[in-house]
Tab-separated table of C-alpha atoms in Angstrom:
chain	number	residue	atom	x	y	z
A	1	MET	CA	57.216	94.253	10.732
A	2	GLU	CA	55.838	98.203	10.367
A	3	SER	CA	54.276	97.558	13.757
A	4	ARG	CA	57.274	96.198	15.225
A	5	VAL	CA	59.290	99.099	14.045
A	6	PHE	CA	57.254	101.190	15.351
A	7	SER	CA	56.990	99.792	18.712
A	8	ARG	CA	60.597	100.160	19.160
A	9	ILE	CA	60.685	103.777	18.251
A	10	ARG	CA	57.735	104.237	20.905
A	11	ARG	CA	59.616	102.318	23.384
A	12	GLY	CA	62.644	104.815	22.662
A	13	ILE	CA	60.693	107.586	22.808
A	14	GLN	CA	59.210	106.375	26.498
A	15	SER	CA	62.956	105.878	27.375
A	16	SER	CA	64.066	109.222	26.417
A	17	ALA	CA	61.190	110.729	28.088
A	18	TRP	CA	62.070	109.262	31.404
A	19	ARG	CA	65.795	109.734	30.689
A	20	ARG	CA	65.265	113.709	30.049
A	21	PRO	CA	63.917	114.830	33.681
A	22	ARG	CA	66.989	113.151	35.391
A	23	PRO	CA	69.335	116.449	35.014
A	24	LEU	CA	66.435	118.520	36.657
A	25	LEU	CA	65.831	116.305	38.877
A	26	TRP	CA	69.963	116.392	39.881
A	27	ALA	CA	69.651	120.213	39.696
A	28	THR	CA	66.661	120.869	42.151
A	29	ALA	CA	68.643	118.455	44.439
A	30	GLY	CA	71.647	120.122	44.406
A	31	VAL	CA	69.734	123.714	44.923
A	32	VAL	CA	67.599	122.132	47.374
A	33	ALA	CA	70.754	120.820	49.330
A	34	LEU	CA	72.781	124.355	48.894
A	35	GLY	CA	69.205	126.107	50.418
A	36	PHE	CA	69.540	123.366	53.621
A	37	LEU	CA	73.103	124.084	54.084
A	38	ILE	CA	72.424	127.834	54.123
A	39	ALA	CA	69.304	127.455	56.313
A	40	LEU	CA	71.654	125.578	58.913
A	41	GLU	CA	74.305	128.208	58.514
A	42	ILE	CA	71.914	130.894	59.758
A	43	ALA	CA	70.514	128.856	62.328
A	44	ALA	CA	73.769	127.849	64.035
A	45	ARG	CA	75.122	131.670	63.328
A	46	ARG	CA	71.757	132.071	65.544
A	47	TYR	CA	73.556	130.792	68.559
A	48	GLY	CA	76.673	132.621	68.085
A	49	LEU	CA	78.487	128.969	66.406
A	50	PRO	CA	79.720	128.222	63.091
A	51	GLY	CA	77.265	126.698	60.621
A	52	PRO	CA	78.503	123.358	58.257
A	53	ILE	CA	79.433	125.672	55.671
A	54	THR	CA	82.101	127.652	57.717
A	55	ASN	CA	83.329	124.826	59.105
A	56	GLN	CA	83.850	122.787	55.987
A	57	VAL	CA	85.872	125.685	54.620
A	58	LYS	CA	87.551	126.257	57.351
A	59	GLU	CA	89.248	122.760	57.429
A	60	VAL	CA	90.746	124.045	54.118
A	61	VAL	CA	93.554	125.581	56.147
A	62	VAL	CA	92.979	124.233	59.976
A	63	ALA	CA	93.522	121.056	61.234
A	64	PRO	CA	90.455	119.124	60.498
A	65	LYS	CA	88.432	117.431	62.956
A	66	SER	CA	88.277	114.021	61.511
A	67	GLY	CA	91.356	113.301	58.547
A	68	PRO	CA	89.828	109.557	58.309
A	69	LEU	CA	86.387	110.613	57.264
A	70	LEU	CA	88.272	113.532	54.871
A	71	TYR	CA	90.616	110.247	53.266
A	72	ALA	CA	87.205	108.151	53.005
A	73	SER	CA	85.507	111.071	50.868
A	74	MET	CA	88.573	111.085	48.832
A	75	ALA	CA	88.556	107.373	48.289
A	76	LEU	CA	84.740	107.713	47.217
A	77	MET	CA	85.544	110.198	44.443
A	78	MET	CA	88.394	108.420	43.202
A	79	VAL	CA	85.876	105.572	42.089
A	80	VAL	CA	85.325	106.937	38.905
A	81	LEU	CA	89.582	107.547	38.234
A	82	THR	CA	92.000	105.131	36.759
A	83	TRP	CA	94.316	103.532	38.820
A	84	ARG	CA	97.390	105.963	37.704
A	85	GLN	CA	95.356	108.723	38.593
A	86	ARG	CA	94.538	107.549	41.883
A	87	LEU	CA	97.644	107.041	42.811
A	88	ILE	CA	99.042	110.365	41.687
A	89	ALA	CA	95.909	111.479	43.450
A	90	ALA	CA	96.910	109.477	46.621
A	91	GLY	CA	100.346	110.946	46.466
A	92	VAL	CA	99.094	114.734	45.803
A	93	ALA	CA	97.184	114.212	49.162
A	94	ILE	CA	100.001	112.708	51.096
A	95	GLY	CA	102.413	114.964	50.487
A	96	ILE	CA	100.053	118.013	51.357
A	97	ASP	CA	99.603	117.099	54.539
A	98	VAL	CA	102.910	116.214	55.099
A	99	VAL	CA	103.733	120.167	54.396
A	100	PHE	CA	100.941	121.278	56.599
A	101	LEU	CA	102.088	118.918	59.521
A	102	LEU	CA	105.979	120.194	59.540
A	103	VAL	CA	104.305	124.065	59.349
A	104	ARG	CA	101.892	123.140	62.246
A	105	TRP	CA	104.771	121.148	63.981
A	106	ALA	CA	107.107	124.514	63.433
A	107	ALA	CA	104.369	126.882	64.423
A	108	ASP	CA	103.545	124.572	67.233
A	109	ALA	CA	99.851	124.417	66.533
A	110	LYS	CA	97.500	121.935	66.833
A	111	LEU	CA	98.558	118.795	64.307
A	112	GLY	CA	96.063	116.812	62.422
A	113	PHE	CA	95.796	115.785	58.657
A	114	GLY	CA	93.465	115.207	55.849
A	115	ASN	CA	93.374	118.644	54.359
A	116	GLY	CA	95.496	117.156	51.330
A	117	ALA	CA	92.583	114.706	50.790
A	118	LEU	CA	90.125	117.803	50.754
A	119	TRP	CA	92.473	119.775	48.371
A	120	VAL	CA	92.375	116.819	46.202
A	121	VAL	CA	88.583	116.694	45.854
A	122	LEU	CA	88.147	120.303	45.399
A	123	GLY	CA	91.019	120.148	42.754
A	124	TYR	CA	88.939	117.676	40.911
A	125	ALA	CA	86.189	119.536	40.889
A	126	VAL	CA	88.116	122.686	39.123
A	127	ILE	CA	89.582	120.204	36.506
A	128	ALA	CA	85.844	118.365	35.741
A	129	VAL	CA	84.850	121.854	34.884
A	130	THR	CA	87.867	123.118	33.315
A	131	ARG	CA	89.236	119.840	31.329
A	132	ARG	CA	86.359	117.467	30.973
A	133	THR	CA	83.395	117.776	28.892
A	134	GLY	CA	79.839	116.092	28.474
A	135	ARG	CA	80.091	112.634	29.709
A	136	GLU	CA	83.335	112.882	31.475
A	137	ARG	CA	82.522	115.895	33.368
A	138	VAL	CA	79.248	114.927	34.345
A	139	LEU	CA	80.759	111.723	35.856
A	140	LEU	CA	83.914	113.446	37.617
A	141	LEU	CA	81.344	115.954	39.072
A	142	LYS	CA	79.617	113.021	40.462
A	143	GLY	CA	82.090	111.776	42.072
A	144	VAL	CA	83.653	115.231	43.751
A	145	GLY	CA	79.903	115.262	44.646
A	146	LEU	CA	79.662	111.813	46.708
A	147	GLY	CA	82.839	112.544	48.242
A	148	LEU	CA	81.638	116.394	49.226
A	149	LEU	CA	78.286	114.966	50.393
A	150	LEU	CA	79.936	112.609	52.953
A	151	VAL	CA	82.188	115.388	54.518
A	152	ALA	CA	78.908	117.754	54.320
A	153	GLY	CA	76.625	115.160	55.790
A	154	ARG	CA	79.224	115.217	59.046
A	155	LYS	CA	78.962	118.847	59.463
A	156	THR	CA	75.526	119.071	58.839
A	157	GLY	CA	74.662	115.839	61.313
A	158	ASP	CA	77.050	118.472	63.863
A	159	THR	CA	74.983	121.171	63.437
A	160	TRP	CA	71.412	119.286	63.491
A	161	LEU	CA	72.663	118.513	67.160
A	162	LEU	CA	73.481	121.680	68.329
A	163	ILE	CA	70.121	122.927	67.185
A	164	THR	CA	68.062	120.103	69.313
A	165	SER	CA	70.203	120.774	72.497
A	166	LYS	CA	69.222	124.473	71.750
A	167	THR	CA	65.535	124.369	70.799
A	168	ARG	CA	64.286	121.325	72.953
A	169	PRO	CA	64.974	122.332	76.754
A	170	THR	CA	62.841	119.561	78.058
A	171	VAL	CA	63.324	115.766	77.012
A	172	LEU	CA	61.299	112.178	77.100
A	173	ASP	CA	63.790	110.038	78.619
A	174	GLN	CA	61.322	108.788	81.598
A	175	TYR	CA	59.217	108.071	78.897
A	176	VAL	CA	61.414	105.823	77.098
A	177	ALA	CA	62.772	104.276	80.379
A	178	THR	CA	59.835	102.952	81.330
A	179	ALA	CA	59.039	101.609	78.103
A	180	ASP	CA	62.310	99.833	78.255
A	181	HIS	CA	61.258	97.871	81.104
A	182	ALA	CA	59.567	96.139	79.092
A	183	LEU	CA	62.992	94.718	77.131
A	184	GLY	CA	64.593	94.084	79.917
A	185	ASN	CA	66.336	97.499	80.482
A	186	PRO	CA	69.430	96.273	77.758
A	187	SER	CA	71.334	99.524	78.270
A	188	TRP	CA	71.662	98.477	82.125
A	189	VAL	CA	72.400	94.685	81.172
A	190	ALA	CA	74.935	95.950	78.051
A	191	GLY	CA	76.521	98.678	80.222
A	192	ARG	CA	77.367	96.223	83.125
A	193	ILE	CA	78.967	93.464	80.697
A	194	VAL	CA	81.306	96.472	78.673
A	195	ARG	CA	82.441	97.670	81.981
A	196	ALA	CA	82.996	94.069	82.537
A	197	THR	CA	85.142	93.497	79.418
A	198	GLY	CA	87.886	96.122	81.047
A	199	PRO	CA	89.690	98.676	78.529
A	200	ILE	CA	89.921	95.980	75.851
A	201	GLY	CA	86.232	95.955	75.223
A	202	ASP	CA	85.827	99.519	76.152
A	203	HIS	CA	88.387	100.228	73.528
A	204	VAL	CA	87.408	97.970	70.652
A	205	LEU	CA	83.763	99.498	70.968
A	206	ASP	CA	84.898	102.829	70.993
A	207	TYR	CA	86.749	102.488	67.871
A	208	VAL	CA	83.518	100.807	66.093
A	209	TYR	CA	81.472	103.597	67.119
A	210	ILE	CA	83.346	106.171	65.865
A	211	GLN	CA	84.751	104.558	62.745
A	212	LEU	CA	81.139	103.957	61.571
A	213	ALA	CA	81.689	106.125	58.575
A	214	VAL	CA	84.513	104.930	57.652
A	215	ALA	CA	83.395	101.015	57.467
A	216	ALA	CA	80.426	102.569	55.112
A	217	VAL	CA	83.525	103.777	52.720
A	218	VAL	CA	84.775	100.293	52.805
A	219	VAL	CA	81.425	98.688	51.521
A	220	ALA	CA	80.555	101.914	49.360
A	221	LEU	CA	83.929	101.219	47.547
A	222	TYR	CA	83.879	97.740	46.882
A	223	GLN	CA	79.955	98.556	45.280
A	224	LEU	CA	81.528	101.467	43.272
A	225	ARG	CA	84.421	99.143	42.350
A	226	ASN	CA	83.152	99.122	38.764
A	227	VAL	CA	82.611	102.406	37.802
A	228	ALA	CA	85.391	104.181	36.261
A	229	ALA	CA	85.602	100.937	34.072
A	230	GLU	CA	81.721	101.072	33.189
A	231	ARG	CA	81.515	104.762	33.285
A	232	ARG	CA	78.540	104.916	35.717
A	233	PHE	CA	77.332	104.597	38.948
A	234	PRO	CA	75.329	101.461	39.788
A	235	ARG	CA	71.168	102.524	40.226
A	236	HIS	CA	71.673	102.229	43.857
A	237	HIS	CA	74.484	102.186	46.623
A	238	LEU	CA	75.185	102.390	50.604
A	239	VAL	CA	75.782	105.959	50.265
A	240	ARG	CA	72.447	107.147	49.316
A	241	THR	CA	71.196	105.506	52.144
A	242	PHE	CA	73.714	106.597	54.671
A	243	LEU	CA	73.223	110.105	53.740
A	244	VAL	CA	69.392	109.887	53.421
A	245	ILE	CA	69.382	108.222	56.999
A	246	GLY	CA	71.565	111.390	58.436
A	247	LEU	CA	69.272	113.842	56.358
A	248	LEU	CA	65.817	112.413	57.828
A	249	GLY	CA	66.759	111.068	61.250
A	250	PRO	CA	67.672	114.478	62.930
A	251	GLY	CA	63.815	115.455	62.132
A	252	ILE	CA	62.906	112.534	64.654
A	253	TYR	CA	65.011	114.290	66.990
A	254	MET	CA	63.274	117.034	66.933
A	255	LEU	CA	60.360	115.744	67.550
A	256	PHE	CA	61.173	112.876	69.720
A	257	PRO	CA	64.051	114.931	72.196
A	258	VAL	CA	66.134	112.103	74.236
A	259	VAL	CA	69.414	112.189	75.454
A	260	GLY	CA	70.275	109.056	76.697
A	261	PRO	CA	70.702	107.163	79.587
A	262	ILE	CA	73.943	107.722	80.785
A	263	PHE	CA	72.969	111.893	80.387
A	264	ALA	CA	69.365	111.194	81.827
A	265	TYR	CA	70.610	108.238	84.773
A	266	GLY	CA	73.997	108.677	84.925
A	267	ALA	CA	76.955	111.072	86.045
A	268	ASP	CA	77.886	112.484	82.828
A	269	GLY	CA	74.265	114.254	83.026
A	270	GLY	CA	75.217	116.052	86.311
A	271	HIS	CA	72.710	117.783	88.446
A	272	TRP	CA	70.199	117.312	85.223
A	273	ALA	CA	69.692	113.562	85.516
A	274	VAL	CA	67.384	111.819	87.460
A	275	ALA	CA	69.912	109.798	89.743
A	276	ASP	CA	73.469	108.612	89.218
A	277	GLN	CA	72.488	104.783	88.770
A	278	TRP	CA	73.350	103.837	85.297
A	279	PRO	CA	74.574	101.083	84.770
A	280	HIS	CA	74.014	99.361	88.333
A	281	THR	CA	70.244	100.137	88.953
A	282	PRO	CA	67.762	100.556	86.683
A	283	PRO	CA	65.285	103.292	86.765
A	284	VAL	CA	62.055	102.239	89.225
A	285	MET	CA	58.832	102.217	87.491
A	286	ALA	CA	57.038	105.017	87.612
A	287	THR	CA	54.666	107.850	86.134
A	288	PRO	CA	56.932	109.329	83.572
A	289	HIS	CA	57.061	113.304	82.989
A	290	ASP	CA	58.771	115.699	80.734
A	291	MET	CA	62.201	116.349	82.065
A	292	PRO	CA	64.304	119.490	81.588
A	293	PHE	CA	68.016	119.419	80.587
A	294	ASP	CA	70.654	121.493	79.539
A	295	GLU	CA	71.353	123.276	76.607
A	296	ILE	CA	74.689	121.361	75.732
A	297	THR	CA	73.794	117.365	75.246
A	298	PRO	CA	72.018	116.513	71.956
A	299	ARG	CA	68.626	115.062	71.788
A	300	ASN	CA	70.011	112.403	69.790
A	301	CYS	CA	68.348	109.302	70.661
A	302	MET	CA	65.419	108.521	69.379
A	303	PRO	CA	66.195	106.732	66.568
A	304	SER	CA	69.525	105.078	67.067
A	305	LEU	CA	71.179	106.534	64.179
A	306	HIS	CA	74.354	104.778	64.320
A	307	THR	CA	71.835	101.619	64.724
A	308	ALA	CA	70.265	102.619	61.395
A	309	TRP	CA	73.549	103.575	60.287
A	310	ALA	CA	75.441	99.839	61.261
A	311	THR	CA	71.708	98.095	59.333
A	312	ALA	CA	72.265	99.718	56.283
A	313	ILE	CA	76.160	98.862	56.317
A	314	PHE	CA	75.090	95.204	56.944
A	315	ILE	CA	72.384	95.002	54.070
A	316	HIS	CA	74.829	96.600	51.750
A	317	SER	CA	77.592	94.176	52.802
A	318	ARG	CA	75.505	90.931	52.133
A	319	LYS	CA	76.061	90.862	48.246
A	320	GLY	CA	79.963	91.115	49.034
A	321	PRO	CA	82.779	88.816	49.573
A	322	ARG	CA	82.976	86.481	52.555
A	323	LEU	CA	85.092	89.100	54.778
A	324	LEU	CA	83.124	92.059	53.517
A	325	ARG	CA	80.015	90.000	54.935
A	326	PHE	CA	81.772	89.182	58.407
A	327	ALA	CA	83.058	92.615	59.038
A	328	GLY	CA	79.334	94.403	58.163
A	329	THR	CA	77.864	91.403	60.841
A	330	PHE	CA	80.626	92.267	63.029
A	331	TRP	CA	80.285	96.236	62.841
A	332	LEU	CA	76.387	95.938	63.260
A	333	ILE	CA	76.843	93.474	66.578
A	334	ALA	CA	79.761	95.688	67.919
A	335	THR	CA	77.721	98.909	67.462
A	336	LEU	CA	74.560	97.625	68.818
A	337	GLY	CA	77.295	96.818	72.033
A	338	ALA	CA	78.740	100.569	71.725
A	339	THR	CA	75.026	102.170	71.568
A	340	LEU	CA	73.663	100.309	74.642
A	341	GLY	CA	76.967	99.180	76.996
A	342	PHE	CA	77.943	103.134	76.655
A	343	GLY	CA	74.284	103.858	77.743
A	344	TYR	CA	73.690	106.368	74.615
A	345	HIS	CA	70.724	104.694	73.805
A	346	TYR	CA	67.840	102.425	75.226
A	347	GLY	CA	66.217	99.388	73.919
A	348	THR	CA	63.438	100.849	72.301
A	349	ASP	CA	65.805	103.300	70.284
A	350	ILE	CA	67.482	100.284	68.647
A	351	ILE	CA	64.239	98.714	67.827
A	352	ALA	CA	63.023	101.901	66.222
A	353	GLY	CA	66.485	102.465	64.339
A	354	VAL	CA	66.256	99.050	62.487
A	355	VAL	CA	62.849	99.770	61.349
A	356	PHE	CA	63.996	103.267	60.504
A	357	THR	CA	66.373	102.058	58.282
A	358	LEU	CA	64.524	98.950	56.668
A	359	THR	CA	61.746	102.056	55.610
A	360	ILE	CA	64.325	104.016	54.179
A	361	GLU	CA	66.352	101.117	52.444
A	362	ALA	CA	62.768	99.914	51.042
A	363	ALA	CA	61.800	103.621	49.860
A	364	LEU	CA	65.051	104.326	47.935
A	365	ARG	CA	65.220	100.969	45.940
A	366	SER	CA	61.198	101.407	45.084
A	367	LEU	CA	62.229	104.827	43.817
A	368	GLU	CA	65.218	103.400	41.300
A	369	ARG	CA	63.178	100.054	40.268
A	370	GLY	CA	59.812	102.031	39.998
A	371	TRP	CA	56.826	102.051	42.325
A	372	ASP	CA	55.062	99.086	42.308
A	373	ARG	CA	52.257	97.602	44.318
A	374	SER	CA	54.891	95.491	46.670
A	375	GLY	CA	57.467	98.260	47.248
A	376	ILE	CA	54.648	100.799	48.293
A	377	GLN	CA	52.901	98.699	50.509
A	378	LEU	CA	56.599	97.718	52.463
A	379	VAL	CA	57.360	101.322	52.845
A	380	ALA	CA	53.754	102.086	54.084
A	381	TYR	CA	53.890	99.273	56.685
A	382	GLY	CA	57.630	100.096	57.826
A	383	THR	CA	56.296	103.811	58.192
A	384	THR	CA	53.349	102.577	60.275
A	385	VAL	CA	55.244	100.449	62.406
A	386	PHE	CA	57.406	103.042	63.231
A	387	ALA	CA	55.020	106.039	64.291
A	388	ALA	CA	53.345	103.221	66.291
A	389	LEU	CA	56.343	102.737	68.159
A	390	LEU	CA	57.010	106.152	68.701
A	391	VAL	CA	53.432	106.949	69.952
A	392	SER	CA	53.715	103.763	71.982
A	393	TYR	CA	56.977	105.073	73.769
A	394	ARG	CA	55.244	108.177	74.394
A	395	TYR	CA	51.961	107.467	75.281
A	396	LEU	CA	51.779	103.777	76.211
A	397	PRO	CA	55.327	103.662	78.225
A	398	VAL	CA	53.524	102.913	81.828
A	399	HIS	CA	51.365	99.818	80.442
A	400	MET	CA	54.429	98.345	78.597
A	401	ALA	CA	56.267	98.486	81.592
A	402	GLY	CA	53.445	96.680	83.778
A	403	HIS	CA	53.046	94.148	81.227
A	404	PRO	CA	56.299	93.292	80.136
A	405	SER	CA	55.638	89.449	78.989
A	406	VAL	CA	53.346	90.981	76.534
A	407	PHE	CA	54.886	94.386	75.493
A	408	GLY	CA	58.395	93.070	75.143
A	409	PRO	CA	57.690	90.243	72.866
A	410	LEU	CA	55.157	92.561	70.151
A	411	LEU	CA	58.238	95.167	70.227
A	412	VAL	CA	60.612	92.654	69.077
A	413	LEU	CA	57.780	90.920	66.593
A	414	ALA	CA	57.158	94.635	65.469
A	415	MET	CA	60.383	94.938	64.342
A	416	VAL	CA	60.903	91.160	62.929
A	417	SER	CA	57.886	91.229	60.892
A	418	VAL	CA	59.503	94.560	59.062
A	419	ILE	CA	62.623	92.724	58.623
A	420	TYR	CA	60.511	89.927	57.231
A	421	GLY	CA	58.544	92.028	55.079
A	422	TYR	CA	61.504	93.284	53.550
A	423	VAL	CA	63.687	90.318	52.801
A	424	ARG	CA	60.042	88.922	51.203
A	425	THR	CA	59.624	91.774	48.831
A	426	THR	CA	63.222	92.871	48.145
A	427	GLY	CA	64.586	89.147	47.296
A	428	PRO	CA	62.313	88.982	43.924
A	429	TRP	CA	64.079	92.344	42.785
A	430	GLU	CA	67.604	91.052	42.864
A	431	PRO	CA	69.138	89.901	39.393
A	432	ARG	CA	69.436	86.460	38.781
A	433	THR	CA	72.840	86.850	37.040
A	434	ALA	CA	75.416	89.978	37.502
A	435	PRO	CA	76.330	92.071	34.471
A	436	VAL	CA	79.839	91.576	33.531
A	437	PRO	CA	81.399	95.122	33.542
A	438	GLN	CA	83.010	95.488	29.916
A	439	PRO	CA	85.926	98.348	29.855
A	440	GLU	CA	85.620	101.592	28.052
A	441	PRO	CA	88.604	103.855	27.201
A	442	GLN	CA	89.244	106.473	29.738
A	443	PRO	CA	90.886	110.152	29.319
A	444	GLU	CA	93.663	110.342	31.138
A	445	LEU	CA	94.721	114.147	33.186
A	446	VAL	CA	96.611	116.100	31.034
């Protein structure tokens, strides 16, 4: 009997010891994130442009760049609120936006919406600090932080793209385009298909491509639907993967700068392009070289982060109802069609993007459940395959183009092997039965 009591005490001590560092971890992450934003702000200022902090502060008053994104961020924040609080918040946001629209219309200024959503998110940050205490304050601050991180991620990405164009005067498109021969030049094929669909196909794919973040919020809202009742966030959800992809991806852009077929081989590249031949004439196989490019076009192709984010949406939509699973599948397929059909990416970018996402997803899930042998092996394998892809694109493109029947299947097999490893490894991690959420009393705003 005594040994059983001491065993329970020991487990309690170990559990509390595990939980104790969490606030320190969150504080450290916050400091690192703030330092990162300040560094990007300084870097942007060096080129005479506002950084992510300035752009975000300006949108408190000026017309936002993306109103849907701000309302999506507010929706993420509202997962911690009751339905009554959500209705009040949405009404306040719409009312503020109506006032802004009327003022801008009267002043003949640029119209736009979304300021109201940002005001509501910032207002709840003030409420959390001044009117909440304990766990309720922490929960509301997490909701506010989640919403602001989505917006900050967009602003940070814009600044990163500026930095890639200014600091990487040459690009590696000729290497990637040569390696793409092994896959049959899919961007050229998809480009001709999209043009054949006319304006309808073009508009649908363009909307899917632009509103990717909004689609991610829809899936995230389903995953976070029980936060208000359970008064806690799930251990892992789509927003975490989405943000990590956006944080790490631009670093690869700096190592492997590529502008995309529509710029390097199309009319959009102007006199910097090799030739105006996308999407009708694939480039001829020749020895590739670094090529200079302008200081405006982002080097944001390798890997394809749109493919990476769409893959993450697809993965996280698998546990939802049939409609959500269908939407996740549609968004992935349409995103692939848009990235290739608009000439923004090569086929090799797509393969790298899928491997990139699965490796990050495996790492985040392993981090939450505790690292074990299977998780470590999966992350190590995904990292190895991703690095091997980049090395082969850079140093073996001529061999790949010369032997497409060998290297084409090998590239696809490498991606499929990571997919198979992910499914096989993470399958046993899934809980057998989903816990039934128990509603708790929730404080109302005073």
